[in-house]
């Protein structure tokens, strides 16, 4: 009786148990091999309204898993022909340690002000807020390191069959399925619990 009572209490304390996460429902396997180190990557685009709406969850993941979480901008959402430029702009912001500030400014302009960025001049206006001139931004975006990193993000997305955003991939192997949590009372909490569970699967 005591063992049964303990089991019931445990279930009440930990409602999102590991056995509740099912392959094909909450996550899919997209690669046979996992990364050597635990990682969570969000493939996203500044032109994606769903990415904008997921930003609080992305920030929560970054806070919860600071050593594992990272973002990768994709260029296949090519609004006004700016897909590649946006990816390069993200890399520039990341190299400067300003990715959160720049990302918030771009999302705000695109989806709050509803004034979509559609030129390099528009991008330069955003980066002016961190005291970066249009000439400096253009030079940085065309640098070897920035172009290489932007290309790598697209290659990684292709290798993992990422064709929509946002897509969260854990350990280079597991794609998290937000639709698997329909009806949940705590989507963010459950989604982060899934991330934690998947991080440990191959460790």
mmCIF file of N, CA, C and O in Angstrom, residues 29-41 43 67-70 152 156 159-160 169-174 195 198-203:
data_model
loop_
_atom_site.group_PDB
_atom_site.id
_atom_site.type_symbol
_atom_site.label_atom_id
_atom_site.label_comp_id
_atom_site.label_asym_id
_atom_site.label_seq_id
_atom_site.Cartn_x
_atom_site.Cartn_y
_atom_site.Cartn_z
ATOM 1 N N UNK A 29 12.626 10.968 -35.407
ATOM 2 C CA UNK A 29 14.054 10.756 -35.613
ATOM 3 C C UNK A 29 14.395 11.151 -37.042
ATOM 4 O O UNK A 29 13.819 10.626 -37.989
ATOM 5 N N UNK A 30 15.326 12.089 -37.194
ATOM 6 C CA UNK A 30 15.673 12.590 -38.520
ATOM 7 C C UNK A 30 17.104 12.234 -38.922
ATOM 8 O O UNK A 30 17.527 12.527 -40.041
ATOM 9 N N UNK A 31 17.834 11.579 -38.017
ATOM 10 C CA UNK A 31 19.193 11.154 -38.325
ATOM 11 C C UNK A 31 19.522 9.925 -37.484
ATOM 12 O O UNK A 31 19.037 9.796 -36.355
ATOM 13 N N UNK A 32 20.338 9.043 -38.026
ATOM 14 C CA UNK A 32 20.719 7.838 -37.274
ATOM 15 C C UNK A 32 21.773 8.144 -36.220
ATOM 16 O O UNK A 32 21.866 7.452 -35.204
ATOM 17 N N UNK A 33 22.569 9.161 -36.451
ATOM 18 C CA UNK A 33 23.679 9.479 -35.562
ATOM 19 C C UNK A 33 23.410 10.751 -34.788
ATOM 20 O O UNK A 33 22.974 11.755 -35.345
ATOM 21 N N UNK A 34 23.696 10.706 -33.492
ATOM 22 C CA UNK A 34 23.550 11.888 -32.644
ATOM 23 C C UNK A 34 24.865 12.656 -32.581
ATOM 24 O O UNK A 34 25.940 12.123 -32.877
ATOM 25 N N UNK A 35 24.782 13.927 -32.221
ATOM 26 C CA UNK A 35 25.988 14.734 -32.049
ATOM 27 C C UNK A 35 26.789 14.249 -30.849
ATOM 28 O O UNK A 35 26.260 13.586 -29.951
ATOM 29 N N UNK A 36 28.072 14.568 -30.842
ATOM 30 C CA UNK A 36 28.933 14.145 -29.736
ATOM 31 C C UNK A 36 28.566 14.841 -28.430
ATOM 32 O O UNK A 36 28.670 14.254 -27.349
ATOM 33 N N UNK A 37 28.138 16.097 -28.537
ATOM 34 C CA UNK A 37 27.763 16.866 -27.359
ATOM 35 C C UNK A 37 26.274 17.190 -27.410
ATOM 36 O O UNK A 37 25.706 17.347 -28.491
ATOM 37 N N UNK A 38 25.625 17.301 -26.246
ATOM 38 C CA UNK A 38 24.194 17.660 -26.234
ATOM 39 C C UNK A 38 23.975 19.028 -26.867
ATOM 40 O O UNK A 38 24.721 19.972 -26.594
ATOM 41 N N UNK A 39 22.944 19.135 -27.717
ATOM 42 C CA UNK A 39 22.649 20.416 -28.340
ATOM 43 C C UNK A 39 21.177 20.494 -28.716
ATOM 44 O O UNK A 39 20.541 19.494 -29.009
ATOM 45 N N UNK A 40 20.664 21.704 -28.672
ATOM 46 C CA UNK A 40 19.324 22.014 -29.179
ATOM 47 C C UNK A 40 19.501 23.145 -30.182
ATOM 48 O O UNK A 40 20.046 24.193 -29.850
ATOM 49 N N UNK A 41 19.039 22.931 -31.414
ATOM 50 C CA UNK A 41 19.156 23.974 -32.425
ATOM 51 C C UNK A 41 17.765 24.348 -32.928
ATOM 52 O O UNK A 41 16.978 23.473 -33.295
ATOM 53 N N UNK A 43 16.053 26.055 -35.902
ATOM 54 C CA UNK A 43 16.160 26.579 -37.254
ATOM 55 C C UNK A 43 15.002 27.553 -37.441
ATOM 56 O O UNK A 43 13.836 27.182 -37.295
ATOM 57 N N UNK A 67 24.202 25.972 -22.299
ATOM 58 C CA UNK A 67 25.352 25.352 -22.955
ATOM 59 C C UNK A 67 24.950 24.531 -24.177
ATOM 60 O O UNK A 67 25.819 24.145 -24.969
ATOM 61 N N UNK A 68 23.666 24.265 -24.315
ATOM 62 C CA UNK A 68 23.209 23.393 -25.404
ATOM 63 C C UNK A 68 22.442 24.138 -26.488
ATOM 64 O O UNK A 68 22.475 23.739 -27.662
ATOM 65 N N UNK A 69 21.747 25.219 -26.126
ATOM 66 C CA UNK A 69 20.849 25.860 -27.083
ATOM 67 C C UNK A 69 21.582 26.795 -28.039
ATOM 68 O O UNK A 69 22.469 27.549 -27.655
ATOM 69 N N UNK A 70 21.184 26.737 -29.300
ATOM 70 C CA UNK A 70 21.720 27.636 -30.306
ATOM 71 C C UNK A 70 20.679 27.805 -31.407
ATOM 72 O O UNK A 70 19.741 27.004 -31.516
ATOM 73 N N UNK A 152 26.781 27.185 -43.965
ATOM 74 C CA UNK A 152 26.736 25.978 -43.139
ATOM 75 C C UNK A 152 25.363 25.792 -42.506
ATOM 76 O O UNK A 152 24.862 24.662 -42.402
ATOM 77 N N UNK A 156 23.224 22.446 -42.986
ATOM 78 C CA UNK A 156 22.723 21.671 -41.846
ATOM 79 C C UNK A 156 21.207 21.496 -41.935
ATOM 80 O O UNK A 156 20.682 20.407 -41.667
ATOM 81 N N UNK A 159 20.530 18.873 -44.591
ATOM 82 C CA UNK A 159 20.891 17.520 -44.154
ATOM 83 C C UNK A 159 19.870 16.954 -43.171
ATOM 84 O O UNK A 159 19.651 15.735 -43.122
ATOM 85 N N UNK A 160 19.241 17.831 -42.393
ATOM 86 C CA UNK A 160 18.258 17.398 -41.398
ATOM 87 C C UNK A 160 16.828 17.507 -41.925
ATOM 88 O O UNK A 160 15.872 17.327 -41.176
ATOM 89 N N UNK A 169 15.726 20.908 -33.372
ATOM 90 C CA UNK A 169 16.410 19.623 -33.508
ATOM 91 C C UNK A 169 17.302 19.413 -32.289
ATOM 92 O O UNK A 169 18.119 20.285 -31.952
ATOM 93 N N UNK A 170 17.157 18.267 -31.639
ATOM 94 C CA UNK A 170 17.943 17.953 -30.438
ATOM 95 C C UNK A 170 18.989 16.898 -30.790
ATOM 96 O O UNK A 170 18.677 15.881 -31.400
ATOM 97 N N UNK A 171 20.227 17.188 -30.414
ATOM 98 C CA UNK A 171 21.354 16.279 -30.624
ATOM 99 C C UNK A 171 21.529 15.881 -32.085
ATOM 100 O O UNK A 171 22.055 14.798 -32.385
ATOM 101 N N UNK A 172 21.084 16.738 -32.997
ATOM 102 C CA UNK A 172 21.227 16.451 -34.413
ATOM 103 C C UNK A 172 20.473 15.223 -34.870
ATOM 104 O O UNK A 172 20.692 14.732 -35.977
ATOM 105 N N UNK A 173 19.525 14.771 -34.058
ATOM 106 C CA UNK A 173 18.866 13.486 -34.328
ATOM 107 C C UNK A 173 17.357 13.543 -34.163
ATOM 108 O O UNK A 173 16.626 12.875 -34.904
ATOM 109 N N UNK A 174 16.871 14.318 -33.210
ATOM 110 C CA UNK A 174 15.448 14.304 -32.867
ATOM 111 C C UNK A 174 14.786 15.644 -33.200
ATOM 112 O O UNK A 174 15.227 16.696 -32.735
ATOM 113 N N UNK A 195 12.521 18.650 -24.489
ATOM 114 C CA UNK A 195 13.894 18.962 -24.845
ATOM 115 C C UNK A 195 14.870 18.331 -23.866
ATOM 116 O O UNK A 195 15.888 17.732 -24.255
ATOM 117 N N UNK A 198 15.020 14.521 -24.470
ATOM 118 C CA UNK A 198 15.740 14.142 -25.676
ATOM 119 C C UNK A 198 17.238 14.387 -25.544
ATOM 120 O O UNK A 198 18.050 13.629 -26.090
ATOM 121 N N UNK A 199 17.616 15.406 -24.794
ATOM 122 C CA UNK A 199 19.046 15.686 -24.579
ATOM 123 C C UNK A 199 19.751 14.502 -23.939
ATOM 124 O O UNK A 199 20.933 14.258 -24.178
ATOM 125 N N UNK A 200 19.014 13.751 -23.123
ATOM 126 C CA UNK A 200 19.623 12.658 -22.363
ATOM 127 C C UNK A 200 19.560 11.320 -23.073
ATOM 128 O O UNK A 200 20.220 10.352 -22.613
ATOM 129 N N UNK A 201 18.854 11.228 -24.164
ATOM 130 C CA UNK A 201 18.610 9.905 -24.772
ATOM 131 C C UNK A 201 19.876 9.196 -25.215
ATOM 132 O O UNK A 201 19.998 7.985 -25.063
ATOM 133 N N UNK A 202 20.823 9.922 -25.767
ATOM 134 C CA UNK A 202 22.011 9.288 -26.327
ATOM 135 C C UNK A 202 23.263 9.553 -25.503
ATOM 136 O O UNK A 202 24.385 9.324 -25.964
ATOM 137 N N UNK A 203 23.072 10.044 -24.298
ATOM 138 C CA UNK A 203 24.231 10.391 -23.476
ATOM 139 C C UNK A 203 24.593 9.231 -22.543
ATOM 140 O O UNK A 203 23.779 8.419 -22.209
#
